[in-house]
Tab-separated table of C-alpha atoms in Angstrom:
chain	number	residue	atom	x	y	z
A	1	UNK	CA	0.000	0.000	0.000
A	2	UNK	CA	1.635	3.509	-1.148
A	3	UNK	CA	1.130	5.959	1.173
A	4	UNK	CA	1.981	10.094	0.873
A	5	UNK	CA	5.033	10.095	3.682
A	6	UNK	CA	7.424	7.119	3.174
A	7	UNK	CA	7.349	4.373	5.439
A	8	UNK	CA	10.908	5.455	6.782
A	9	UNK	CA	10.133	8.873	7.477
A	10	UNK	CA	7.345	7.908	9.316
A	11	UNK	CA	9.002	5.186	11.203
A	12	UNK	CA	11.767	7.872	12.107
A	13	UNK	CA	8.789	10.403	13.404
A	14	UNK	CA	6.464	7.617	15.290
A	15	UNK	CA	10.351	6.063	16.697
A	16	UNK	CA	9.036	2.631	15.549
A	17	UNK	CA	10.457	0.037	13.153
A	18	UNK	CA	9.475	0.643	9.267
A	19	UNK	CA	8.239	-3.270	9.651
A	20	UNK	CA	5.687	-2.258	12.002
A	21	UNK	CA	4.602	0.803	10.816
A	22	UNK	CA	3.934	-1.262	6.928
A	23	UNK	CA	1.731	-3.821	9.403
A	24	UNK	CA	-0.195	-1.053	10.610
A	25	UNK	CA	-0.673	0.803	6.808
A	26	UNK	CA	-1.962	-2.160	5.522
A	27	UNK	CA	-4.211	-3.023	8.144
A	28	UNK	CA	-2.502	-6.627	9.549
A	29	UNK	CA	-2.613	-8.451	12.438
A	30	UNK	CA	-0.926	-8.431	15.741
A	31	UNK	CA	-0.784	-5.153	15.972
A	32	UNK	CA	-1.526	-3.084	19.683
A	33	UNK	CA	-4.039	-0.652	19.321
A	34	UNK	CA	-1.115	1.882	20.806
A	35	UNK	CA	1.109	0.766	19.027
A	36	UNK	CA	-1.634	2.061	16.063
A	37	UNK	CA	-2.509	5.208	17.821
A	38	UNK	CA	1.251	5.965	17.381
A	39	UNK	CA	1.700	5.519	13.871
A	40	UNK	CA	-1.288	7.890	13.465
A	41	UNK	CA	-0.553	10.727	16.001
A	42	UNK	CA	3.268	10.631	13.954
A	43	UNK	CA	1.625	10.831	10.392
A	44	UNK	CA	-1.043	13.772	11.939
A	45	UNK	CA	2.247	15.592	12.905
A	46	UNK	CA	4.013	15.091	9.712
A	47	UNK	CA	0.673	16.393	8.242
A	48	UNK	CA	1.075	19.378	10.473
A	49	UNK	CA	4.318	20.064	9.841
A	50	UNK	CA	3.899	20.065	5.674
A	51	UNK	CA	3.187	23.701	5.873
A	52	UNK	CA	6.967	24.074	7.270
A	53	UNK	CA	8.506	22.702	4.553
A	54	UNK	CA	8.785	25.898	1.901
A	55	UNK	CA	10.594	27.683	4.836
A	56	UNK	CA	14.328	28.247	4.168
A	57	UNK	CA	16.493	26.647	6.536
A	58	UNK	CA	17.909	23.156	7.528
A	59	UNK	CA	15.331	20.523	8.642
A	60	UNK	CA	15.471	19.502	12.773
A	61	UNK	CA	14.686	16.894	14.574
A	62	UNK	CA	13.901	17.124	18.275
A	63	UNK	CA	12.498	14.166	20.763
A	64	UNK	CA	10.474	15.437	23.234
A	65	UNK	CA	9.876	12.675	26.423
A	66	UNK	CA	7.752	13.334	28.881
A	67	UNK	CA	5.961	11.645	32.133
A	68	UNK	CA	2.976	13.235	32.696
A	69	UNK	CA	-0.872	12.863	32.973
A	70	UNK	CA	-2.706	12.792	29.968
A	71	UNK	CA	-3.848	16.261	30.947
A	72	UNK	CA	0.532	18.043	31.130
A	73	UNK	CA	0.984	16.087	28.138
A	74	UNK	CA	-1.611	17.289	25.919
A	75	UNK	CA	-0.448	20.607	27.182
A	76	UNK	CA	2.599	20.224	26.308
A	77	UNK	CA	2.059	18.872	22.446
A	78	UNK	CA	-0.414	21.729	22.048
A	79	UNK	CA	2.434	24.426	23.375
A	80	UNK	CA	4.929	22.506	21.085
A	81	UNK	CA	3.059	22.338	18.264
A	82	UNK	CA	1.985	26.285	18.676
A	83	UNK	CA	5.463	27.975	19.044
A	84	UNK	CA	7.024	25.379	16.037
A	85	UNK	CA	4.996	27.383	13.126
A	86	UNK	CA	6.894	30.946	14.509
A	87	UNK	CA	10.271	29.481	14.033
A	88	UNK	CA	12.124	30.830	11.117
A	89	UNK	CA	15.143	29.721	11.156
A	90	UNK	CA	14.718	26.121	10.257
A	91	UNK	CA	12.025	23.792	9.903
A	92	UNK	CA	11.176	22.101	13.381
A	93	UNK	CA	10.147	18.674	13.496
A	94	UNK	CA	8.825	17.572	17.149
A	95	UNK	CA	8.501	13.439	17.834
A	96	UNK	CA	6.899	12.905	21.084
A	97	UNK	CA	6.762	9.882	23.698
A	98	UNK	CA	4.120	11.200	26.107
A	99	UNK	CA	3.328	8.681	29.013
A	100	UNK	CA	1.287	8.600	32.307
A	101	UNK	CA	4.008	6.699	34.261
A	102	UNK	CA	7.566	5.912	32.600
A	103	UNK	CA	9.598	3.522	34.690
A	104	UNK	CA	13.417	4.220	35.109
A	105	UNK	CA	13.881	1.273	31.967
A	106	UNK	CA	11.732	2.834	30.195
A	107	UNK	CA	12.776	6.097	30.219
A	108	UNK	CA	16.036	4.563	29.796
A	109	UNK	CA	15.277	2.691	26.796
A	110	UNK	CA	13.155	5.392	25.205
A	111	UNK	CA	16.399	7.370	25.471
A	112	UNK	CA	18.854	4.766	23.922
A	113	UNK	CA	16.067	4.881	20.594
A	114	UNK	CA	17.137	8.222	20.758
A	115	UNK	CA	21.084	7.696	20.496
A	116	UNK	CA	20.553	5.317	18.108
A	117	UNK	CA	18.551	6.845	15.440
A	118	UNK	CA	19.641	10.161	16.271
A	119	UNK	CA	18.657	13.947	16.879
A	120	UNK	CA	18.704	17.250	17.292
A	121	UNK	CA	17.882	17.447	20.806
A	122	UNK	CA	15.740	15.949	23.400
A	123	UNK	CA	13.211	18.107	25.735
A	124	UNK	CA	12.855	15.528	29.007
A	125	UNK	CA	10.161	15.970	31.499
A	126	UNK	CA	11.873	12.463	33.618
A	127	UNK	CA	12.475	11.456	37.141
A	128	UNK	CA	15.859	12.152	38.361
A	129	UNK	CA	17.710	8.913	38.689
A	130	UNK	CA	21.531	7.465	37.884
A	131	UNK	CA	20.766	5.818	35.030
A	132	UNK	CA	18.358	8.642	33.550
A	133	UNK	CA	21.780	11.247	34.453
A	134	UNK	CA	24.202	8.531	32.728
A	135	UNK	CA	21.933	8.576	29.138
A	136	UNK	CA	21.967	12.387	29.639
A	137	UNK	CA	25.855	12.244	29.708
A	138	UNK	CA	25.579	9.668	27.020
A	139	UNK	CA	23.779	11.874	24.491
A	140	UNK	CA	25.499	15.106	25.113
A	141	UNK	CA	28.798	13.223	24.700
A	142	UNK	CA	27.125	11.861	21.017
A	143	UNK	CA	26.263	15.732	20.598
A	144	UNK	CA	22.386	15.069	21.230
A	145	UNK	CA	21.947	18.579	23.687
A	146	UNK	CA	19.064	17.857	26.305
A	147	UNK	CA	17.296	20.109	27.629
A	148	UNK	CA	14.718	18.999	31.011
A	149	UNK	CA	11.110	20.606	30.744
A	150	UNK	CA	9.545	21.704	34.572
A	151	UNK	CA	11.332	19.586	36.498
A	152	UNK	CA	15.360	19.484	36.274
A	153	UNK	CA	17.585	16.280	36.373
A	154	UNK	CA	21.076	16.598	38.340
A	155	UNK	CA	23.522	16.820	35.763
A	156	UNK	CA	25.809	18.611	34.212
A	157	UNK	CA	25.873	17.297	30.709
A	158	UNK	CA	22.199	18.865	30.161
A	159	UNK	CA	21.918	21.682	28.338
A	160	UNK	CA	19.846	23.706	30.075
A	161	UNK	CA	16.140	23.451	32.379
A	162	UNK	CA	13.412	25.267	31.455
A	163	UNK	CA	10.370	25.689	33.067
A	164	UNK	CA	9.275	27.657	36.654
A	165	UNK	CA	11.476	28.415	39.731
A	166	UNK	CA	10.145	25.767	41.659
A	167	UNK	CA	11.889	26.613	45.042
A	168	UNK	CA	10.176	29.849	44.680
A	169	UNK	CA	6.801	28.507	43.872
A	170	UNK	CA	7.065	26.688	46.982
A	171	UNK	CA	7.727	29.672	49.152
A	172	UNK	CA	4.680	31.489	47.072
A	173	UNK	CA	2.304	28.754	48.445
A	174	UNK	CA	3.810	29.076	51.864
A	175	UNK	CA	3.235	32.566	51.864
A	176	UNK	CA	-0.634	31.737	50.134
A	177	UNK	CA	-1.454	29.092	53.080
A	178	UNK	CA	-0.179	31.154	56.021
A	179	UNK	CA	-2.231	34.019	55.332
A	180	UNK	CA	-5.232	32.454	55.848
A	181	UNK	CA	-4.482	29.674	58.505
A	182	UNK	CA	-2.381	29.884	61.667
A	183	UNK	CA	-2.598	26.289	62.870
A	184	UNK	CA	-3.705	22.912	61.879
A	185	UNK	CA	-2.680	20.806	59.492
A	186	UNK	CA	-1.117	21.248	55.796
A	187	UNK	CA	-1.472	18.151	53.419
A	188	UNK	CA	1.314	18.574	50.519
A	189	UNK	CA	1.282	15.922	48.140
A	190	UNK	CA	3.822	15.220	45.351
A	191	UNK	CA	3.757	12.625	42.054
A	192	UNK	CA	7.031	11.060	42.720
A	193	UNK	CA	9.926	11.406	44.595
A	194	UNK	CA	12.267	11.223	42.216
A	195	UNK	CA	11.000	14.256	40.176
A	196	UNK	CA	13.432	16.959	41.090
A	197	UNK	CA	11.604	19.966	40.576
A	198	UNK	CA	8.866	18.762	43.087
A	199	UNK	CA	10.920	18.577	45.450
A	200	UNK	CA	12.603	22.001	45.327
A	201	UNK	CA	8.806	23.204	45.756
A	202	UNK	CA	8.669	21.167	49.120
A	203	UNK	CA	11.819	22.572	50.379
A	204	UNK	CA	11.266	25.866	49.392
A	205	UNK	CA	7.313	25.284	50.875
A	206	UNK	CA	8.042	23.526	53.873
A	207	UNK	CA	11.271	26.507	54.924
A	208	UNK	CA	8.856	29.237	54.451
A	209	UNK	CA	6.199	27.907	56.160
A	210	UNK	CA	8.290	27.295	58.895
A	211	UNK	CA	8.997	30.511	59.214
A	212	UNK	CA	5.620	31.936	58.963
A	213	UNK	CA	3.887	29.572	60.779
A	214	UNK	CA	5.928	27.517	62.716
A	215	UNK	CA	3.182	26.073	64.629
A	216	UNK	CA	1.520	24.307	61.340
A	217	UNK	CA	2.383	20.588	60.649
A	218	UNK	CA	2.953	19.490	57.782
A	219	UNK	CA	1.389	16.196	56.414
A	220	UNK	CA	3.229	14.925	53.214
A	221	UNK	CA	1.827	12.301	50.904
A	222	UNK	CA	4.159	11.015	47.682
A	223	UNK	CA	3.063	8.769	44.880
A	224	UNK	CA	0.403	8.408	42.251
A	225	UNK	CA	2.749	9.937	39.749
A	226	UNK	CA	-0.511	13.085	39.480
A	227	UNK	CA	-2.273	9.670	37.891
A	228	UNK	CA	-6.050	9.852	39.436
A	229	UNK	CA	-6.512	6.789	40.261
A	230	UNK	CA	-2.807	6.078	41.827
A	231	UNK	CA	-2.760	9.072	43.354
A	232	UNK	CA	-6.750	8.273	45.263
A	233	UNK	CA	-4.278	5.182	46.715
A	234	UNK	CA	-1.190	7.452	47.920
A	235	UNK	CA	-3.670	9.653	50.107
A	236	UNK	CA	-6.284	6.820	51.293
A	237	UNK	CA	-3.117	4.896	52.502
A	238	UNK	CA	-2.349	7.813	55.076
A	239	UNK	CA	-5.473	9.212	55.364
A	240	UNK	CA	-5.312	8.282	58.994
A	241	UNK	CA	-2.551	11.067	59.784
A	242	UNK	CA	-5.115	13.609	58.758
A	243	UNK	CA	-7.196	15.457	61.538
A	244	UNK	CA	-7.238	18.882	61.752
A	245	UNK	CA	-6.962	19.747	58.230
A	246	UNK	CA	-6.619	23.548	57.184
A	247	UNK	CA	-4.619	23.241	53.620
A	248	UNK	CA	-3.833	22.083	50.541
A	249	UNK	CA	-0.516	22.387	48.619
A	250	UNK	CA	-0.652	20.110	45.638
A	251	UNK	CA	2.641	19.592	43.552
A	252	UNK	CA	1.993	17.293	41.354
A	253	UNK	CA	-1.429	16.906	40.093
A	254	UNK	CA	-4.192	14.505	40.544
A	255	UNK	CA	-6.601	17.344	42.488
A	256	UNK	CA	-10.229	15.688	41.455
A	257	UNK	CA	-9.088	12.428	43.278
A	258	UNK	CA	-7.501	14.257	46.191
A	259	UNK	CA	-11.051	16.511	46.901
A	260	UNK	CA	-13.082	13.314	46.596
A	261	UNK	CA	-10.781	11.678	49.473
A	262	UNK	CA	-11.309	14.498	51.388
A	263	UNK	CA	-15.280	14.959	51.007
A	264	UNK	CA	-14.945	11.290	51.848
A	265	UNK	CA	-13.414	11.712	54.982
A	266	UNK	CA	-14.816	14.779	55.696
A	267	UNK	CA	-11.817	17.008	55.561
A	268	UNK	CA	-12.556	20.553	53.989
A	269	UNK	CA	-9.296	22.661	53.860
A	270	UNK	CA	-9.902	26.863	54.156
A	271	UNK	CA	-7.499	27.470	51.098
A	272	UNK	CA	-5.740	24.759	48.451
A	273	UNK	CA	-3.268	25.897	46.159
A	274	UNK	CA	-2.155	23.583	43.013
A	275	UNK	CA	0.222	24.374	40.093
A	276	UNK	CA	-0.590	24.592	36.614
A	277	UNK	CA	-3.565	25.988	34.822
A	278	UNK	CA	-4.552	22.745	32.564
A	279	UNK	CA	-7.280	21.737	31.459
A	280	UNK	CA	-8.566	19.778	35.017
A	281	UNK	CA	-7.182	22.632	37.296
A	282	UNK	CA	-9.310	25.317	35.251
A	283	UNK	CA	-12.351	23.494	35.741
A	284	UNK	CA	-11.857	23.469	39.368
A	285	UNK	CA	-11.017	26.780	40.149
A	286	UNK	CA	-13.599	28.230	38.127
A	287	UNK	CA	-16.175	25.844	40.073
A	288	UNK	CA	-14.185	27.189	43.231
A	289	UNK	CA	-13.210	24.227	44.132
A	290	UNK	CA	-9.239	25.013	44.757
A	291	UNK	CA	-8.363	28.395	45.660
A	292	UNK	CA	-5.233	29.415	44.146
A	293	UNK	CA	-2.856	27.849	41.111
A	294	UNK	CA	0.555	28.202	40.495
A	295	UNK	CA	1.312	28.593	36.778
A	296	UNK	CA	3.525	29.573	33.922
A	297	UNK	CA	3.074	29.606	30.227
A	298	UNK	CA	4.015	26.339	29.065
A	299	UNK	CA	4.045	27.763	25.061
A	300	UNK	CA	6.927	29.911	26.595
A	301	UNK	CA	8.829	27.429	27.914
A	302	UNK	CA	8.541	25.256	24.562
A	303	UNK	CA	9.876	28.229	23.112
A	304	UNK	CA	12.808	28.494	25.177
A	305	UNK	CA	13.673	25.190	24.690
A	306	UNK	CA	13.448	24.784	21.159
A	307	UNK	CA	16.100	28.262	21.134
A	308	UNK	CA	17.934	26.507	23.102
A	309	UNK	CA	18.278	24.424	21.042
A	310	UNK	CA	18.905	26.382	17.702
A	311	UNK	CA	21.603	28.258	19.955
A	312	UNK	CA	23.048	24.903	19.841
A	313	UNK	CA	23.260	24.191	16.654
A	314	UNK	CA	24.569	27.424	15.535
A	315	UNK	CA	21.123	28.937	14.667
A	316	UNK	CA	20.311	31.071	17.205
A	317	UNK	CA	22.639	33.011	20.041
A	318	UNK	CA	21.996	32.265	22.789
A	319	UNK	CA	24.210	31.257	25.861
A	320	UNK	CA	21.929	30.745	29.004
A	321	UNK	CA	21.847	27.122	30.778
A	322	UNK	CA	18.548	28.259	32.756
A	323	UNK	CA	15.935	29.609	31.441
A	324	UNK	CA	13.226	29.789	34.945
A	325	UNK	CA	10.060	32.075	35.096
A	326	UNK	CA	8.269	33.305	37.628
A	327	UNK	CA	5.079	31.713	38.805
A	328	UNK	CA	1.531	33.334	37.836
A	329	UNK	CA	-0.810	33.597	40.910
A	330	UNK	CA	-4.428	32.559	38.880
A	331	UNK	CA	-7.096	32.915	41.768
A	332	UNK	CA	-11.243	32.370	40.798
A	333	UNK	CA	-11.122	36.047	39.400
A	334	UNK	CA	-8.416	36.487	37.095
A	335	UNK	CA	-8.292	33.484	35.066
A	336	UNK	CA	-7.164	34.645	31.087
A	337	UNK	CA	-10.222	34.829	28.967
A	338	UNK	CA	-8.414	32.357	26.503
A	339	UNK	CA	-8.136	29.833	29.065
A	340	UNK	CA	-11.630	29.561	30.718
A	341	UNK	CA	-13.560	26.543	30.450
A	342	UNK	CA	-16.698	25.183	31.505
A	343	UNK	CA	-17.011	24.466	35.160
A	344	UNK	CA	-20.039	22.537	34.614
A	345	UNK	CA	-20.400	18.592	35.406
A	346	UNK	CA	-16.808	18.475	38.075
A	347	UNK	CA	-16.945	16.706	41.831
């Protein structure tokens, strides 16, 4: 079956073998439904990307991995595929693996594809772990720049992070929380705790705090990776520690299941504070249901990271290793009129 991209250039966009992607063009067996829903979001994006292709310039590829809920990552495509149009000085050519959970191996393996077919760069959103810091090395070393997205990995051989000051978002929601409670308790959850920018926020949170209102515990809860369902596990397996709740600082997602453990046990914080203004954290705060959310512009950031790396290659200069931005206090009443949903049909 002829198709209008060659079977190699979409195998090299999708990251698959050209066998599988001929088994999924013409329609045979033994074939995942994933593994199809890949070969289709990769030929959507080389549809996308036709446009590109009159633009002067030399042609880049860049791997962006992420672990994320569903609800970061199609935030982060969307930002991605939104900044790639205003680049002029070559013609941009995102491949994404977006997952809900990615396991050290498979973040590990994902990154070894990488190496071996090559690229441009890779934008990582990934736990911070040995192995993970050793395939950064590797790939810098093979001249494959990498630049982490949000949260930051310890290395040096990384390009550069891009994405909010995290220690300062944490002392934001300290200062948040201890304006309206003096006592009590403070449940803080995070996704993981391997995910280094998390935990700068609970330093930075739980230091503040301590200063403000010394006198306020501080009940943490890791785990669920901001997953719904895994997260609803994390909290119901300490939901015993919590009493005298008064707040809410949520890291790292998952807020729907976290309120309905709370109306469960009857726990109804006086303020919660979560970060980033997707699609699930609009709804809530619009329907009142969290108080306060930490965010940045993630189209920004993809921006940033794609000059970084142009700068790279030559295209672009450009010598910073950090690029950090401030956090955006959104409260109930000054959502942006582009990003309001429809509160209608939540917890």
């Amino acid at each position: 079956m002829t198709h209008r991209f060659p079977i190699k250039e979409i195998a090299r966009q999708s990251g698959l073998g050209t066998a599988t992607i001929d088994r999924v063009l013409n329609g045979r067996a033994h074939v995942s439904a994933q593994t199809r829903a890949r070969v289709a979001a990769a030929v959507s994006e080389l549809e996308a990307q036709e446009m590109q292709l009159a633009a002067k310039g030399r042609r880049l590829f860049f791997d962006v991995i992420v672990e994320a809920p569903r609800r970061f990552s199609r935030e982060v495509r969307a930002a991605a595929q939104a900044v790639i149009p205003q680049i002029g000085t070559a013609v941009c050519r995102p491949r994404f693996v977006l997952q809900q959970i990615m396991e050290e191996d498979e973040v590990v393996a994902a990154l070894m594809r990488v190496q071996k077919r090559g690229s441009h760069g890779v934008c990582l959103k990934a736990r911070d772990t040995p192995r993970i810091r050793e395939m950064v090395a590797r790939l810098a070393a093979a001249r494959i720049p990498v630049v982490t997205l949000v949260t930051d990995i310890g290395s040096p051989a990384r390009l550069a992070y891009v994405g909010s000051d995290n220690a300062g978002a944490g002392r934001t929601a300290a200062y948040l929380i201890a304006q309206v409670i003096s006592e009590g308790q403070v449940l803080t959850t995070l996704s993981h705790e391997k995910f280094l920018g998390e935990e700068e926020r609970a330093k930075g949170f739980a230091q503040r705090l301590a200063q403000l209102r010394p006198q306020v515990q501080i009940v943490s809860v890791q785990g669920g990776s901001g997953v719904d369902f895994e997260t609803m596990r994390a909290l119901e397996a300490v939901q015993h520690r919590i009493g005298d709740l008064r707040a809410v600082y949520s890291m790292g997602g998952g807020n729907r299941s976290i309120l309905q453990v709370l109306e469960r046990i009857r726990a109804r914080p006086q303020i919660y504070v979560a970060h980033d203004l997707d699609r699930d954290n609009r709804h809530l705060i619009e329907a009142r249901l969290i108080d306060f959310v930490l965010h940045h512009d993630l189209r920004i950031d993809l921006r940033r990271v794609f000059d970084a790396f142009l700068a790279y290659h030559g295209l672009l200069v450009s010598d910073a290793a950090v690029f950090t931005s401030a956090v955006q206090v959104i409260t109930p009443e000054n959502i942006p009129p582009d990003l309001r949903g429809d509160a209608r049909g939540w917890i």
